[in-house]
């Protein structure tokens, strides 16, 4: 067997073992967040109970529309539903990787996609999403697929962003990006889809919806905002200042400034029709403006890494990949106040997000366009279409 074929088989073997591990894990482990979603679907029509009582000793923090989506799932036995959910999460992540590859101009054969998916499953935000049974892979898939539709000028572009925002509010930042980038129709479709999904949530759970939209969605006290996993500026400020209550009235200026700066960079990339860059910056900006950006929310590292590779910054991409695999923030779980290098390590996702947006802003000043897709892994020496990315 030739060496490229051996590497291809090795990649497929690793991916198969990862999928087997996901199934075995899902069968044995009661993933906390999925259990909360499942319980949310079970009680969504029971008055305001969805937000008035803790489910599985934790609050349900997502929208009534999301709980309504889980209503039919809650009729499936928990273990069976969990296994199906985790497998679907891997499928959604694979779809996300395919969308990101195509947005970046990379050819997307099965072998290439397998390489990116297998590598991506080692990233801490992704495997923690599986560990918790989180919804992040589905949101990433919806948004990136929709951005591809926007780039192609499809009629129903915007629906995916609207649904994602109706499930979890933070993807709504993509509506702003589309509007500012001049994609008025797509922005309108996104906003309309968001409103329609919200109305559906009202129809299914009117009392819970009134509680949620009357202010519960802004309440960060339901989660530990200063917990090390919260890699937002608000989380960093809470850790530095001794708790969320010590963050003063000045803080709202921070997300406003970061949001404006990030949107300016993302829109500039969108107006260049560089949609991979626009999506990566917008997703990162959403993490910077949200008061809660758990470590598993940082799945937006995937399009960011692919952009860096496409731009010829392979060493930077390798360093960022290693950072998000090792996730050293967990080595500093109790760092509060300023503690030199330890504080930097404890906020490494946040700092990497700020650095990425800054790099993308600096990159806009260059007159050259991003480099042509470059080889990530050479899986064949005989047929170029089997390489991970086409050669110039």
mmCIF file of N, CA and C in Angstrom, residues 194-238:
data_model
loop_
_atom_site.group_PDB
_atom_site.id
_atom_site.type_symbol
_atom_site.label_atom_id
_atom_site.label_comp_id
_atom_site.label_asym_id
_atom_site.label_seq_id
_atom_site.Cartn_x
_atom_site.Cartn_y
_atom_site.Cartn_z
ATOM 1 N N UNK A 194 -36.234 34.691 12.913
ATOM 2 C CA UNK A 194 -36.088 34.793 14.365
ATOM 3 C C UNK A 194 -37.425 35.134 15.026
ATOM 4 N N UNK A 195 -38.123 36.115 14.472
ATOM 5 C CA UNK A 195 -39.415 36.520 15.036
ATOM 6 C C UNK A 195 -40.425 35.388 14.925
ATOM 7 N N UNK A 196 -40.451 34.720 13.766
ATOM 8 C CA UNK A 196 -41.404 33.612 13.578
ATOM 9 C C UNK A 196 -41.155 32.492 14.574
ATOM 10 N N UNK A 197 -39.884 32.157 14.787
ATOM 11 C CA UNK A 197 -39.559 31.102 15.759
ATOM 12 C C UNK A 197 -39.924 31.541 17.174
ATOM 13 N N UNK A 198 -39.694 32.824 17.483
ATOM 14 C CA UNK A 198 -40.073 33.330 18.791
ATOM 15 C C UNK A 198 -41.575 33.267 19.021
ATOM 16 N N UNK A 199 -42.352 33.587 17.976
ATOM 17 C CA UNK A 199 -43.807 33.494 18.078
ATOM 18 C C UNK A 199 -44.255 32.051 18.269
ATOM 19 N N UNK A 200 -43.559 31.131 17.604
ATOM 20 C CA UNK A 200 -43.865 29.716 17.804
ATOM 21 C C UNK A 200 -43.624 29.328 19.257
ATOM 22 N N UNK A 201 -42.530 29.848 19.841
ATOM 23 C CA UNK A 201 -42.274 29.593 21.253
ATOM 24 C C UNK A 201 -43.387 30.136 22.133
ATOM 25 N N UNK A 202 -43.924 31.305 21.776
ATOM 26 C CA UNK A 202 -45.051 31.871 22.526
ATOM 27 C C UNK A 202 -46.290 30.988 22.418
ATOM 28 N N UNK A 203 -46.541 30.462 21.224
ATOM 29 C CA UNK A 203 -47.714 29.611 21.049
ATOM 30 C C UNK A 203 -47.622 28.340 21.878
ATOM 31 N N UNK A 204 -46.423 27.757 21.930
ATOM 32 C CA UNK A 204 -46.229 26.512 22.667
ATOM 33 C C UNK A 204 -46.174 26.769 24.173
ATOM 34 N N UNK A 205 -45.484 27.841 24.566
ATOM 35 C CA UNK A 205 -45.255 28.092 25.995
ATOM 36 C C UNK A 205 -45.453 29.573 26.302
ATOM 37 N N UNK A 206 -46.677 30.049 26.319
ATOM 38 C CA UNK A 206 -46.909 31.493 26.517
ATOM 39 C C UNK A 206 -46.412 32.017 27.861
ATOM 40 N N UNK A 207 -46.653 31.292 28.944
ATOM 41 C CA UNK A 207 -46.238 31.773 30.260
ATOM 42 C C UNK A 207 -44.716 31.777 30.389
ATOM 43 N N UNK A 208 -44.088 30.702 29.954
ATOM 44 C CA UNK A 208 -42.622 30.630 30.010
ATOM 45 C C UNK A 208 -42.005 31.709 29.127
ATOM 46 N N UNK A 209 -42.618 31.976 27.984
ATOM 47 C CA UNK A 209 -42.088 33.001 27.073
ATOM 48 C C UNK A 209 -42.159 34.379 27.698
ATOM 49 N N UNK A 210 -43.264 34.665 28.392
ATOM 50 C CA UNK A 210 -43.372 35.973 29.043
ATOM 51 C C UNK A 210 -42.290 36.137 30.112
ATOM 52 N N UNK A 211 -42.033 35.086 30.866
ATOM 53 C CA UNK A 211 -40.989 35.160 31.890
ATOM 54 C C UNK A 211 -39.620 35.359 31.237
ATOM 55 N N UNK A 212 -39.348 34.599 30.179
ATOM 56 C CA UNK A 212 -38.031 34.673 29.531
ATOM 57 C C UNK A 212 -37.780 36.044 28.926
ATOM 58 N N UNK A 213 -38.734 36.535 28.124
ATOM 59 C CA UNK A 213 -38.515 37.777 27.390
ATOM 60 C C UNK A 213 -38.729 39.017 28.237
ATOM 61 N N UNK A 214 -39.252 38.858 29.450
ATOM 62 C CA UNK A 214 -39.417 40.017 30.332
ATOM 63 C C UNK A 214 -38.146 40.341 31.110
ATOM 64 N N UNK A 215 -37.087 39.571 30.896
ATOM 65 C CA UNK A 215 -35.809 39.900 31.522
ATOM 66 C C UNK A 215 -34.950 38.729 31.928
ATOM 67 N N UNK A 216 -35.521 37.536 31.972
ATOM 68 C CA UNK A 216 -34.735 36.375 32.374
ATOM 69 C C UNK A 216 -33.553 36.137 31.441
ATOM 70 N N UNK A 217 -33.733 36.454 30.154
ATOM 71 C CA UNK A 217 -32.651 36.202 29.190
ATOM 72 C C UNK A 217 -31.431 37.089 29.458
ATOM 73 N N UNK A 218 -31.588 38.136 30.255
ATOM 74 C CA UNK A 218 -30.464 39.014 30.598
ATOM 75 C C UNK A 218 -29.822 38.668 31.944
ATOM 76 N N UNK A 219 -30.381 37.720 32.648
ATOM 77 C CA UNK A 219 -29.961 37.426 34.014
ATOM 78 C C UNK A 219 -28.755 36.492 34.026
ATOM 79 N N UNK A 220 -27.573 37.060 34.278
ATOM 80 C CA UNK A 220 -26.347 36.244 34.332
ATOM 81 C C UNK A 220 -26.130 35.620 35.701
ATOM 82 N N UNK A 221 -26.973 35.976 36.683
ATOM 83 C CA UNK A 221 -26.797 35.413 38.024
ATOM 84 C C UNK A 221 -27.190 33.942 38.078
ATOM 85 N N UNK A 222 -27.866 33.455 37.040
ATOM 86 C CA UNK A 222 -28.280 32.050 37.029
ATOM 87 C C UNK A 222 -27.119 31.112 36.723
ATOM 88 N N UNK A 223 -26.011 31.681 36.300
ATOM 89 C CA UNK A 223 -24.809 30.885 36.035
ATOM 90 C C UNK A 223 -23.649 31.564 36.757
ATOM 91 N N UNK A 224 -22.575 30.826 36.972
ATOM 92 C CA UNK A 224 -21.411 31.396 37.651
ATOM 93 C C UNK A 224 -20.557 32.177 36.675
ATOM 94 N N UNK A 225 -20.817 33.475 36.548
ATOM 95 C CA UNK A 225 -20.155 34.278 35.520
ATOM 96 C C UNK A 225 -18.642 34.331 35.687
ATOM 97 N N UNK A 226 -18.153 34.169 36.934
ATOM 98 C CA UNK A 226 -16.706 34.245 37.140
ATOM 99 C C UNK A 226 -16.031 32.878 37.076
ATOM 100 N N UNK A 227 -16.779 31.848 36.751
ATOM 101 C CA UNK A 227 -16.196 30.511 36.591
ATOM 102 C C UNK A 227 -15.176 30.531 35.459
ATOM 103 N N UNK A 228 -14.104 29.783 35.615
ATOM 104 C CA UNK A 228 -12.974 29.858 34.682
ATOM 105 C C UNK A 228 -13.382 29.561 33.250
ATOM 106 N N UNK A 229 -14.430 28.776 33.059
ATOM 107 C CA UNK A 229 -14.864 28.429 31.711
ATOM 108 C C UNK A 229 -15.445 29.621 30.962
ATOM 109 N N UNK A 230 -15.868 30.653 31.686
ATOM 110 C CA UNK A 230 -16.429 31.833 31.025
ATOM 111 C C UNK A 230 -15.300 32.698 30.496
ATOM 112 N N UNK A 231 -15.017 32.551 29.207
ATOM 113 C CA UNK A 231 -13.891 33.243 28.582
ATOM 114 C C UNK A 231 -14.350 34.507 27.838
ATOM 115 N N UNK A 232 -15.302 35.196 28.434
ATOM 116 C CA UNK A 232 -15.734 36.487 27.898
ATOM 117 C C UNK A 232 -15.012 37.604 28.641
ATOM 118 N N UNK A 233 -15.017 38.828 28.108
ATOM 119 C CA UNK A 233 -14.450 39.946 28.866
ATOM 120 C C UNK A 233 -15.130 40.138 30.218
ATOM 121 N N UNK A 234 -16.454 39.889 30.275
ATOM 122 C CA UNK A 234 -17.150 40.023 31.554
ATOM 123 C C UNK A 234 -16.656 38.980 32.547
ATOM 124 N N UNK A 235 -16.451 37.757 32.076
ATOM 125 C CA UNK A 235 -15.920 36.718 32.946
ATOM 126 C C UNK A 235 -14.537 37.064 33.458
ATOM 127 N N UNK A 236 -13.685 37.591 32.564
ATOM 128 C CA UNK A 236 -12.335 37.988 32.975
ATOM 129 C C UNK A 236 -12.399 39.121 33.988
ATOM 130 N N UNK A 237 -13.276 40.109 33.745
ATOM 131 C CA UNK A 237 -13.414 41.231 34.673
ATOM 132 C C UNK A 237 -13.900 40.746 36.037
ATOM 133 N N UNK A 238 -14.860 39.806 36.027
ATOM 134 C CA UNK A 238 -15.382 39.274 37.294
ATOM 135 C C UNK A 238 -14.282 38.562 38.076
#
